[in-house]
Amino acid sequence: VSTQSTGSSGINAEYGEAEEDCTTSIDLRPTYLKAILRRAQVREHLDKLSSSLEDYKRVLELDPRQGPAIEATRRLPHQITVQQEKMKEECMGKLKDLGNLVLKPFGMSTDNFKMVQDPGTGGYNLSFSQDK
């Protein structure tokens, strides 16, 4: 498969292009272990951690002795959790800013509201306090 050579050098080249090249190789030959492994590495470099983990798991399905894939499947779940928490915090910050924009004309802010998660149901209780 000719596109594999571009994918293999893609680790040092432009990562987005390398990911596409590896994907093309995998589309042509779904069990192409080197292309799957390289795409996993490229995706990890691009911070596409969940997709990278899927590729590493696929590598292990094809060859359970692949050291880089074994190590990555141990390491990435924690990194994915950290990444998701960071994204959640950023999203909540943006939502809070939007809420403050809407509430400001009424003399309120999102600080007037407190959300507490109910551990039993996972739902949230919202309370309002005028003190802030």
Short mmCIF file of N, CA and C in Angstrom, two decimals:
data_model
loop_
_atom_site.label_atom_id
_atom_site.label_comp_id
_atom_site.label_asym_id
_atom_site.label_seq_id
_atom_site.Cartn_x
_atom_site.Cartn_y
_atom_site.Cartn_z
N VAL A 1 0.86 -1.18 0.00
CA VAL A 1 0.00 0.00 0.00
C VAL A 1 0.90 1.23 0.00
N SER A 2 0.83 2.02 -1.01
CA SER A 2 1.77 3.12 -1.19
C SER A 2 1.58 4.25 -0.20
N THR A 3 0.38 4.47 0.29
CA THR A 3 0.17 5.59 1.21
C THR A 3 0.77 5.34 2.58
N GLN A 4 1.16 4.11 2.87
CA GLN A 4 1.75 3.80 4.17
C GLN A 4 3.06 4.54 4.36
N SER A 5 3.87 4.66 3.31
CA SER A 5 5.15 5.32 3.48
C SER A 5 4.98 6.77 3.90
N THR A 6 3.96 7.44 3.36
CA THR A 6 3.67 8.80 3.77
C THR A 6 3.22 8.82 5.23
N GLY A 7 2.41 7.83 5.61
CA GLY A 7 1.95 7.75 6.99
C GLY A 7 3.08 7.48 7.95
N SER A 8 4.06 6.67 7.54
CA SER A 8 5.16 6.36 8.45
C SER A 8 6.07 7.55 8.64
N SER A 9 6.30 8.33 7.61
CA SER A 9 7.11 9.53 7.77
C SER A 9 6.30 10.67 8.37
N GLY A 10 5.00 10.48 8.43
CA GLY A 10 4.11 11.52 8.95
C GLY A 10 4.32 11.83 10.42
N ILE A 11 4.95 10.91 11.17
CA ILE A 11 5.21 11.18 12.58
C ILE A 11 6.07 12.44 12.68
N ASN A 12 6.96 12.63 11.71
CA ASN A 12 7.83 13.81 11.70
C ASN A 12 7.28 14.92 10.81
N ALA A 13 6.30 14.65 10.01
CA ALA A 13 5.72 15.65 9.10
C ALA A 13 4.46 16.25 9.72
N GLU A 14 3.66 16.82 8.91
CA GLU A 14 2.43 17.44 9.40
C GLU A 14 1.48 16.35 9.90
N TYR A 15 1.10 16.44 11.15
CA TYR A 15 0.34 15.37 11.79
C TYR A 15 -1.05 15.16 11.21
N GLY A 16 -1.71 16.22 10.85
CA GLY A 16 -3.05 16.06 10.27
C GLY A 16 -3.01 15.29 8.97
N GLU A 17 -2.02 15.59 8.14
CA GLU A 17 -1.86 14.88 6.88
C GLU A 17 -1.48 13.43 7.13
N ALA A 18 -0.64 13.21 8.11
CA ALA A 18 -0.21 11.85 8.45
C ALA A 18 -1.41 11.02 8.91
N GLU A 19 -2.30 11.64 9.68
CA GLU A 19 -3.49 10.91 10.15
C GLU A 19 -4.34 10.50 8.96
N GLU A 20 -4.53 11.41 8.00
CA GLU A 20 -5.32 11.10 6.80
C GLU A 20 -4.67 9.97 6.00
N ASP A 21 -3.35 10.03 5.85
CA ASP A 21 -2.64 9.00 5.10
C ASP A 21 -2.77 7.63 5.75
N CYS A 22 -2.62 7.61 7.07
CA CYS A 22 -2.78 6.34 7.79
C CYS A 22 -4.20 5.81 7.66
N THR A 23 -5.17 6.71 7.75
CA THR A 23 -6.57 6.30 7.61
C THR A 23 -6.82 5.71 6.23
N THR A 24 -6.26 6.32 5.20
CA THR A 24 -6.40 5.79 3.84
C THR A 24 -5.80 4.39 3.76
N SER A 25 -4.64 4.21 4.35
CA SER A 25 -4.00 2.88 4.36
C SER A 25 -4.87 1.87 5.08
N ILE A 26 -5.44 2.27 6.19
CA ILE A 26 -6.29 1.37 6.98
C ILE A 26 -7.58 1.06 6.22
N ASP A 27 -8.12 2.05 5.52
CA ASP A 27 -9.32 1.80 4.71
C ASP A 27 -9.05 0.75 3.63
N LEU A 28 -7.84 0.81 3.06
CA LEU A 28 -7.47 -0.15 2.02
C LEU A 28 -7.15 -1.52 2.59
N ARG A 29 -6.61 -1.53 3.80
CA ARG A 29 -6.22 -2.79 4.45
C ARG A 29 -6.50 -2.66 5.95
N PRO A 30 -7.70 -3.02 6.39
CA PRO A 30 -8.13 -2.80 7.78
C PRO A 30 -7.27 -3.45 8.87
N THR A 31 -6.48 -4.44 8.51
CA THR A 31 -5.64 -5.10 9.52
C THR A 31 -4.18 -4.67 9.41
N TYR A 32 -3.92 -3.55 8.77
CA TYR A 32 -2.55 -3.05 8.58
C TYR A 32 -2.05 -2.50 9.90
N LEU A 33 -1.35 -3.33 10.64
CA LEU A 33 -0.93 -3.03 12.00
C LEU A 33 -0.09 -1.77 12.10
N LYS A 34 0.91 -1.61 11.24
CA LYS A 34 1.79 -0.45 11.31
C LYS A 34 1.02 0.85 11.11
N ALA A 35 0.08 0.85 10.17
CA ALA A 35 -0.69 2.06 9.90
C ALA A 35 -1.59 2.40 11.09
N ILE A 36 -2.18 1.38 11.71
CA ILE A 36 -3.05 1.62 12.87
C ILE A 36 -2.22 2.16 14.03
N LEU A 37 -1.05 1.58 14.26
CA LEU A 37 -0.18 2.03 15.34
C LEU A 37 0.29 3.46 15.09
N ARG A 38 0.69 3.76 13.87
CA ARG A 38 1.14 5.12 13.56
C ARG A 38 0.01 6.13 13.70
N ARG A 39 -1.18 5.74 13.26
CA ARG A 39 -2.31 6.66 13.40
C ARG A 39 -2.61 6.90 14.88
N ALA A 40 -2.50 5.87 15.70
CA ALA A 40 -2.70 6.03 17.14
C ALA A 40 -1.71 7.04 17.70
N GLN A 41 -0.45 6.93 17.29
CA GLN A 41 0.59 7.84 17.77
C GLN A 41 0.34 9.27 17.30
N VAL A 42 -0.05 9.41 16.05
CA VAL A 42 -0.35 10.73 15.49
C VAL A 42 -1.54 11.35 16.21
N ARG A 43 -2.59 10.56 16.40
CA ARG A 43 -3.77 11.08 17.09
C ARG A 43 -3.44 11.48 18.52
N GLU A 44 -2.59 10.73 19.16
CA GLU A 44 -2.18 11.11 20.51
C GLU A 44 -1.46 12.45 20.49
N HIS A 45 -0.58 12.63 19.52
CA HIS A 45 0.13 13.90 19.39
C HIS A 45 -0.84 15.06 19.11
N LEU A 46 -1.92 14.77 18.37
CA LEU A 46 -2.93 15.79 18.05
C LEU A 46 -3.92 16.00 19.20
N ASP A 47 -3.72 15.34 20.32
CA ASP A 47 -4.62 15.40 21.49
C ASP A 47 -5.98 14.80 21.21
N LYS A 48 -6.07 13.90 20.26
CA LYS A 48 -7.29 13.15 20.00
C LYS A 48 -7.16 11.84 20.78
N LEU A 49 -7.19 11.99 22.10
CA LEU A 49 -6.82 10.87 22.97
C LEU A 49 -7.79 9.70 22.90
N SER A 50 -9.09 9.97 22.83
CA SER A 50 -10.06 8.87 22.76
C SER A 50 -9.89 8.07 21.48
N SER A 51 -9.72 8.76 20.36
CA SER A 51 -9.51 8.08 19.08
C SER A 51 -8.20 7.31 19.09
N SER A 52 -7.19 7.90 19.70
CA SER A 52 -5.89 7.25 19.82
C SER A 52 -6.02 5.95 20.62
N LEU A 53 -6.74 6.02 21.72
CA LEU A 53 -6.92 4.84 22.56
C LEU A 53 -7.64 3.73 21.78
N GLU A 54 -8.66 4.10 20.99
CA GLU A 54 -9.36 3.10 20.17
C GLU A 54 -8.39 2.41 19.22
N ASP A 55 -7.52 3.21 18.59
CA ASP A 55 -6.54 2.62 17.68
C ASP A 55 -5.57 1.70 18.42
N TYR A 56 -5.09 2.13 19.57
CA TYR A 56 -4.18 1.28 20.34
C TYR A 56 -4.86 -0.04 20.74
N LYS A 57 -6.13 0.02 21.10
CA LYS A 57 -6.87 -1.20 21.45
C LYS A 57 -6.98 -2.12 20.23
N ARG A 58 -7.20 -1.51 19.06
CA ARG A 58 -7.27 -2.29 17.82
C ARG A 58 -5.92 -2.97 17.55
N VAL A 59 -4.83 -2.25 17.79
CA VAL A 59 -3.49 -2.83 17.63
C VAL A 59 -3.35 -4.06 18.51
N LEU A 60 -3.80 -3.96 19.75
CA LEU A 60 -3.68 -5.09 20.68
C LEU A 60 -4.57 -6.26 20.28
N GLU A 61 -5.70 -5.97 19.63
CA GLU A 61 -6.54 -7.06 19.12
C GLU A 61 -5.78 -7.84 18.04
N LEU A 62 -5.02 -7.11 17.23
CA LEU A 62 -4.27 -7.75 16.14
C LEU A 62 -2.97 -8.38 16.62
N ASP A 63 -2.32 -7.76 17.59
CA ASP A 63 -1.06 -8.28 18.13
C ASP A 63 -0.92 -7.86 19.59
N PRO A 64 -1.30 -8.73 20.52
CA PRO A 64 -1.29 -8.40 21.95
C PRO A 64 0.11 -8.13 22.53
N ARG A 65 1.16 -8.32 21.76
CA ARG A 65 2.52 -8.14 22.26
C ARG A 65 3.11 -6.76 21.94
N GLN A 66 2.34 -5.88 21.37
CA GLN A 66 2.83 -4.57 20.98
C GLN A 66 3.02 -3.68 22.21
N GLY A 67 4.28 -3.51 22.62
CA GLY A 67 4.62 -2.74 23.82
C GLY A 67 4.08 -1.33 23.86
N PRO A 68 4.24 -0.55 22.78
CA PRO A 68 3.72 0.83 22.80
C PRO A 68 2.21 0.88 23.02
N ALA A 69 1.50 -0.07 22.45
CA ALA A 69 0.05 -0.11 22.60
C ALA A 69 -0.35 -0.52 24.02
N ILE A 70 0.38 -1.47 24.57
CA ILE A 70 0.11 -1.90 25.95
C ILE A 70 0.29 -0.72 26.90
N GLU A 71 1.41 -0.02 26.75
CA GLU A 71 1.70 1.13 27.62
C GLU A 71 0.66 2.23 27.44
N ALA A 72 0.28 2.49 26.20
CA ALA A 72 -0.69 3.56 25.93
C ALA A 72 -2.07 3.24 26.49
N THR A 73 -2.48 1.97 26.42
CA THR A 73 -3.80 1.61 26.95
C THR A 73 -3.84 1.69 28.47
N ARG A 74 -2.69 1.69 29.10
CA ARG A 74 -2.62 1.88 30.55
C ARG A 74 -2.59 3.37 30.91
N ARG A 75 -1.93 4.15 30.08
CA ARG A 75 -1.69 5.57 30.36
C ARG A 75 -2.85 6.48 29.92
N LEU A 76 -3.41 6.20 28.76
CA LEU A 76 -4.38 7.13 28.16
C LEU A 76 -5.71 7.30 28.91
N PRO A 77 -6.28 6.24 29.51
CA PRO A 77 -7.56 6.47 30.19
C PRO A 77 -7.51 7.60 31.21
N HIS A 78 -6.42 7.69 31.98
CA HIS A 78 -6.30 8.78 32.96
C HIS A 78 -6.18 10.12 32.25
N GLN A 79 -5.38 10.16 31.18
CA GLN A 79 -5.22 11.41 30.43
C GLN A 79 -6.54 11.85 29.80
N ILE A 80 -7.33 10.89 29.34
CA ILE A 80 -8.64 11.21 28.76
C ILE A 80 -9.55 11.81 29.82
N THR A 81 -9.54 11.24 31.02
CA THR A 81 -10.35 11.77 32.12
C THR A 81 -9.94 13.20 32.45
N VAL A 82 -8.64 13.46 32.52
CA VAL A 82 -8.13 14.80 32.81
C VAL A 82 -8.56 15.76 31.70
N GLN A 83 -8.42 15.32 30.44
CA GLN A 83 -8.81 16.15 29.30
C GLN A 83 -10.30 16.48 29.34
N GLN A 84 -11.13 15.50 29.64
CA GLN A 84 -12.57 15.71 29.71
C GLN A 84 -12.95 16.66 30.84
N GLU A 85 -12.28 16.52 31.99
CA GLU A 85 -12.55 17.43 33.11
C GLU A 85 -12.17 18.86 32.75
N LYS A 86 -11.05 19.03 32.07
CA LYS A 86 -10.62 20.36 31.64
C LYS A 86 -11.63 20.96 30.68
N MET A 87 -12.10 20.16 29.74
CA MET A 87 -13.11 20.64 28.78
C MET A 87 -14.41 21.00 29.50
N LYS A 88 -14.78 20.20 30.49
CA LYS A 88 -16.00 20.46 31.25
C LYS A 88 -15.88 21.77 32.02
N GLU A 89 -14.72 22.01 32.63
CA GLU A 89 -14.49 23.26 33.36
C GLU A 89 -14.55 24.46 32.42
N GLU A 90 -13.93 24.34 31.25
CA GLU A 90 -13.96 25.43 30.27
C GLU A 90 -15.39 25.71 29.83
N CYS A 91 -16.13 24.66 29.57
CA CYS A 91 -17.53 24.81 29.14
C CYS A 91 -18.37 25.46 30.23
N MET A 92 -18.19 25.03 31.46
CA MET A 92 -18.95 25.61 32.57
C MET A 92 -18.58 27.08 32.75
N GLY A 93 -17.31 27.42 32.58
CA GLY A 93 -16.88 28.82 32.67
C GLY A 93 -17.55 29.68 31.61
N LYS A 94 -17.63 29.16 30.39
CA LYS A 94 -18.29 29.90 29.30
C LYS A 94 -19.78 30.04 29.55
N LEU A 95 -20.38 28.97 30.06
CA LEU A 95 -21.81 29.04 30.38
C LEU A 95 -22.07 30.05 31.50
N LYS A 96 -21.17 30.08 32.49
CA LYS A 96 -21.30 31.03 33.59
C LYS A 96 -21.18 32.47 33.07
N ASP A 97 -20.24 32.71 32.17
CA ASP A 97 -20.09 34.03 31.57
C ASP A 97 -21.36 34.43 30.82
N LEU A 98 -21.92 33.49 30.07
CA LEU A 98 -23.16 33.77 29.34
C LEU A 98 -24.30 34.05 30.32
N GLY A 99 -24.39 33.26 31.36
CA GLY A 99 -25.43 33.47 32.37
C GLY A 99 -25.29 34.83 33.03
N ASN A 100 -24.06 35.23 33.34
CA ASN A 100 -23.85 36.55 33.95
C ASN A 100 -24.24 37.67 33.00
N LEU A 101 -24.01 37.47 31.72
CA LEU A 101 -24.40 38.47 30.73
C LEU A 101 -25.92 38.67 30.73
N VAL A 102 -26.65 37.58 30.84
CA VAL A 102 -28.11 37.64 30.85
C VAL A 102 -28.65 38.16 32.18
N LEU A 103 -28.03 37.77 33.29
CA LEU A 103 -28.54 38.13 34.62
C LEU A 103 -28.15 39.53 35.07
N LYS A 104 -27.08 40.09 34.53
CA LYS A 104 -26.57 41.39 34.97
C LYS A 104 -27.62 42.50 34.92
N PRO A 105 -28.42 42.62 33.86
CA PRO A 105 -29.44 43.69 33.85
C PRO A 105 -30.45 43.59 35.00
N PHE A 106 -30.56 42.42 35.60
CA PHE A 106 -31.49 42.22 36.71
C PHE A 106 -30.80 42.31 38.07
N GLY A 107 -29.53 42.73 38.08
CA GLY A 107 -28.78 42.87 39.33
C GLY A 107 -28.39 41.54 39.94
N MET A 108 -28.29 40.51 39.14
CA MET A 108 -27.93 39.19 39.65
C MET A 108 -26.73 38.66 38.87
N SER A 109 -26.18 37.57 39.40
CA SER A 109 -25.12 36.87 38.69
C SER A 109 -25.28 35.37 38.97
N THR A 110 -24.51 34.59 38.29
CA THR A 110 -24.58 33.15 38.52
C THR A 110 -24.10 32.80 39.93
N ASP A 111 -23.38 33.72 40.58
CA ASP A 111 -22.96 33.49 41.96
C ASP A 111 -24.15 33.44 42.91
N ASN A 112 -25.31 33.97 42.48
CA ASN A 112 -26.51 33.92 43.29
C ASN A 112 -27.12 32.52 43.33
N PHE A 113 -26.64 31.65 42.47
CA PHE A 113 -27.22 30.31 42.36
C PHE A 113 -26.19 29.27 42.79
N LYS A 114 -26.69 28.26 43.47
CA LYS A 114 -25.81 27.17 43.91
C LYS A 114 -26.39 25.86 43.41
N MET A 115 -25.54 25.08 42.73
CA MET A 115 -25.96 23.77 42.24
C MET A 115 -25.28 22.70 43.09
N VAL A 116 -26.09 21.78 43.60
CA VAL A 116 -25.57 20.68 44.40
C VAL A 116 -26.06 19.38 43.77
N GLN A 117 -25.11 18.49 43.46
CA GLN A 117 -25.48 17.22 42.86
C GLN A 117 -25.98 16.26 43.91
N ASP A 118 -27.12 15.63 43.62
CA ASP A 118 -27.68 14.60 44.49
C ASP A 118 -26.94 13.29 44.20
N PRO A 119 -26.20 12.77 45.19
CA PRO A 119 -25.41 11.56 44.94
C PRO A 119 -26.28 10.34 44.63
N GLY A 120 -27.50 10.34 45.09
CA GLY A 120 -28.38 9.19 44.86
C GLY A 120 -28.89 9.11 43.43
N THR A 121 -29.29 10.26 42.88
CA THR A 121 -29.88 10.26 41.55
C THR A 121 -28.94 10.79 40.47
N GLY A 122 -27.93 11.55 40.88
CA GLY A 122 -27.04 12.17 39.90
C GLY A 122 -27.58 13.48 39.38
N GLY A 123 -28.83 13.80 39.75
CA GLY A 123 -29.43 15.07 39.34
C GLY A 123 -28.90 16.22 40.18
N TYR A 124 -29.30 17.42 39.83
CA TYR A 124 -28.82 18.61 40.53
C TYR A 124 -29.98 19.35 41.19
N ASN A 125 -29.71 19.90 42.37
CA ASN A 125 -30.64 20.79 43.05
C ASN A 125 -30.09 22.21 42.89
N LEU A 126 -30.95 23.14 42.57
CA LEU A 126 -30.54 24.52 42.34
C LEU A 126 -31.19 25.38 43.41
N SER A 127 -30.37 26.17 44.09
CA SER A 127 -30.91 27.08 45.09
C SER A 127 -30.45 28.50 44.77
N PHE A 128 -31.25 29.47 45.20
CA PHE A 128 -31.00 30.87 44.91
C PHE A 128 -30.76 31.62 46.21
N SER A 129 -29.77 32.51 46.20
CA SER A 129 -29.46 33.33 47.36
C SER A 129 -29.22 34.76 46.88
N GLN A 130 -29.92 35.73 47.45
CA GLN A 130 -29.79 37.12 47.06
C GLN A 130 -28.57 37.78 47.72
N ASP A 131 -27.90 37.10 48.64
CA ASP A 131 -26.80 37.69 49.42
C ASP A 131 -25.62 38.13 48.58
N LYS A 132 -25.39 37.52 47.45
CA LYS A 132 -24.16 37.78 46.68
C LYS A 132 -24.32 38.90 45.70
#
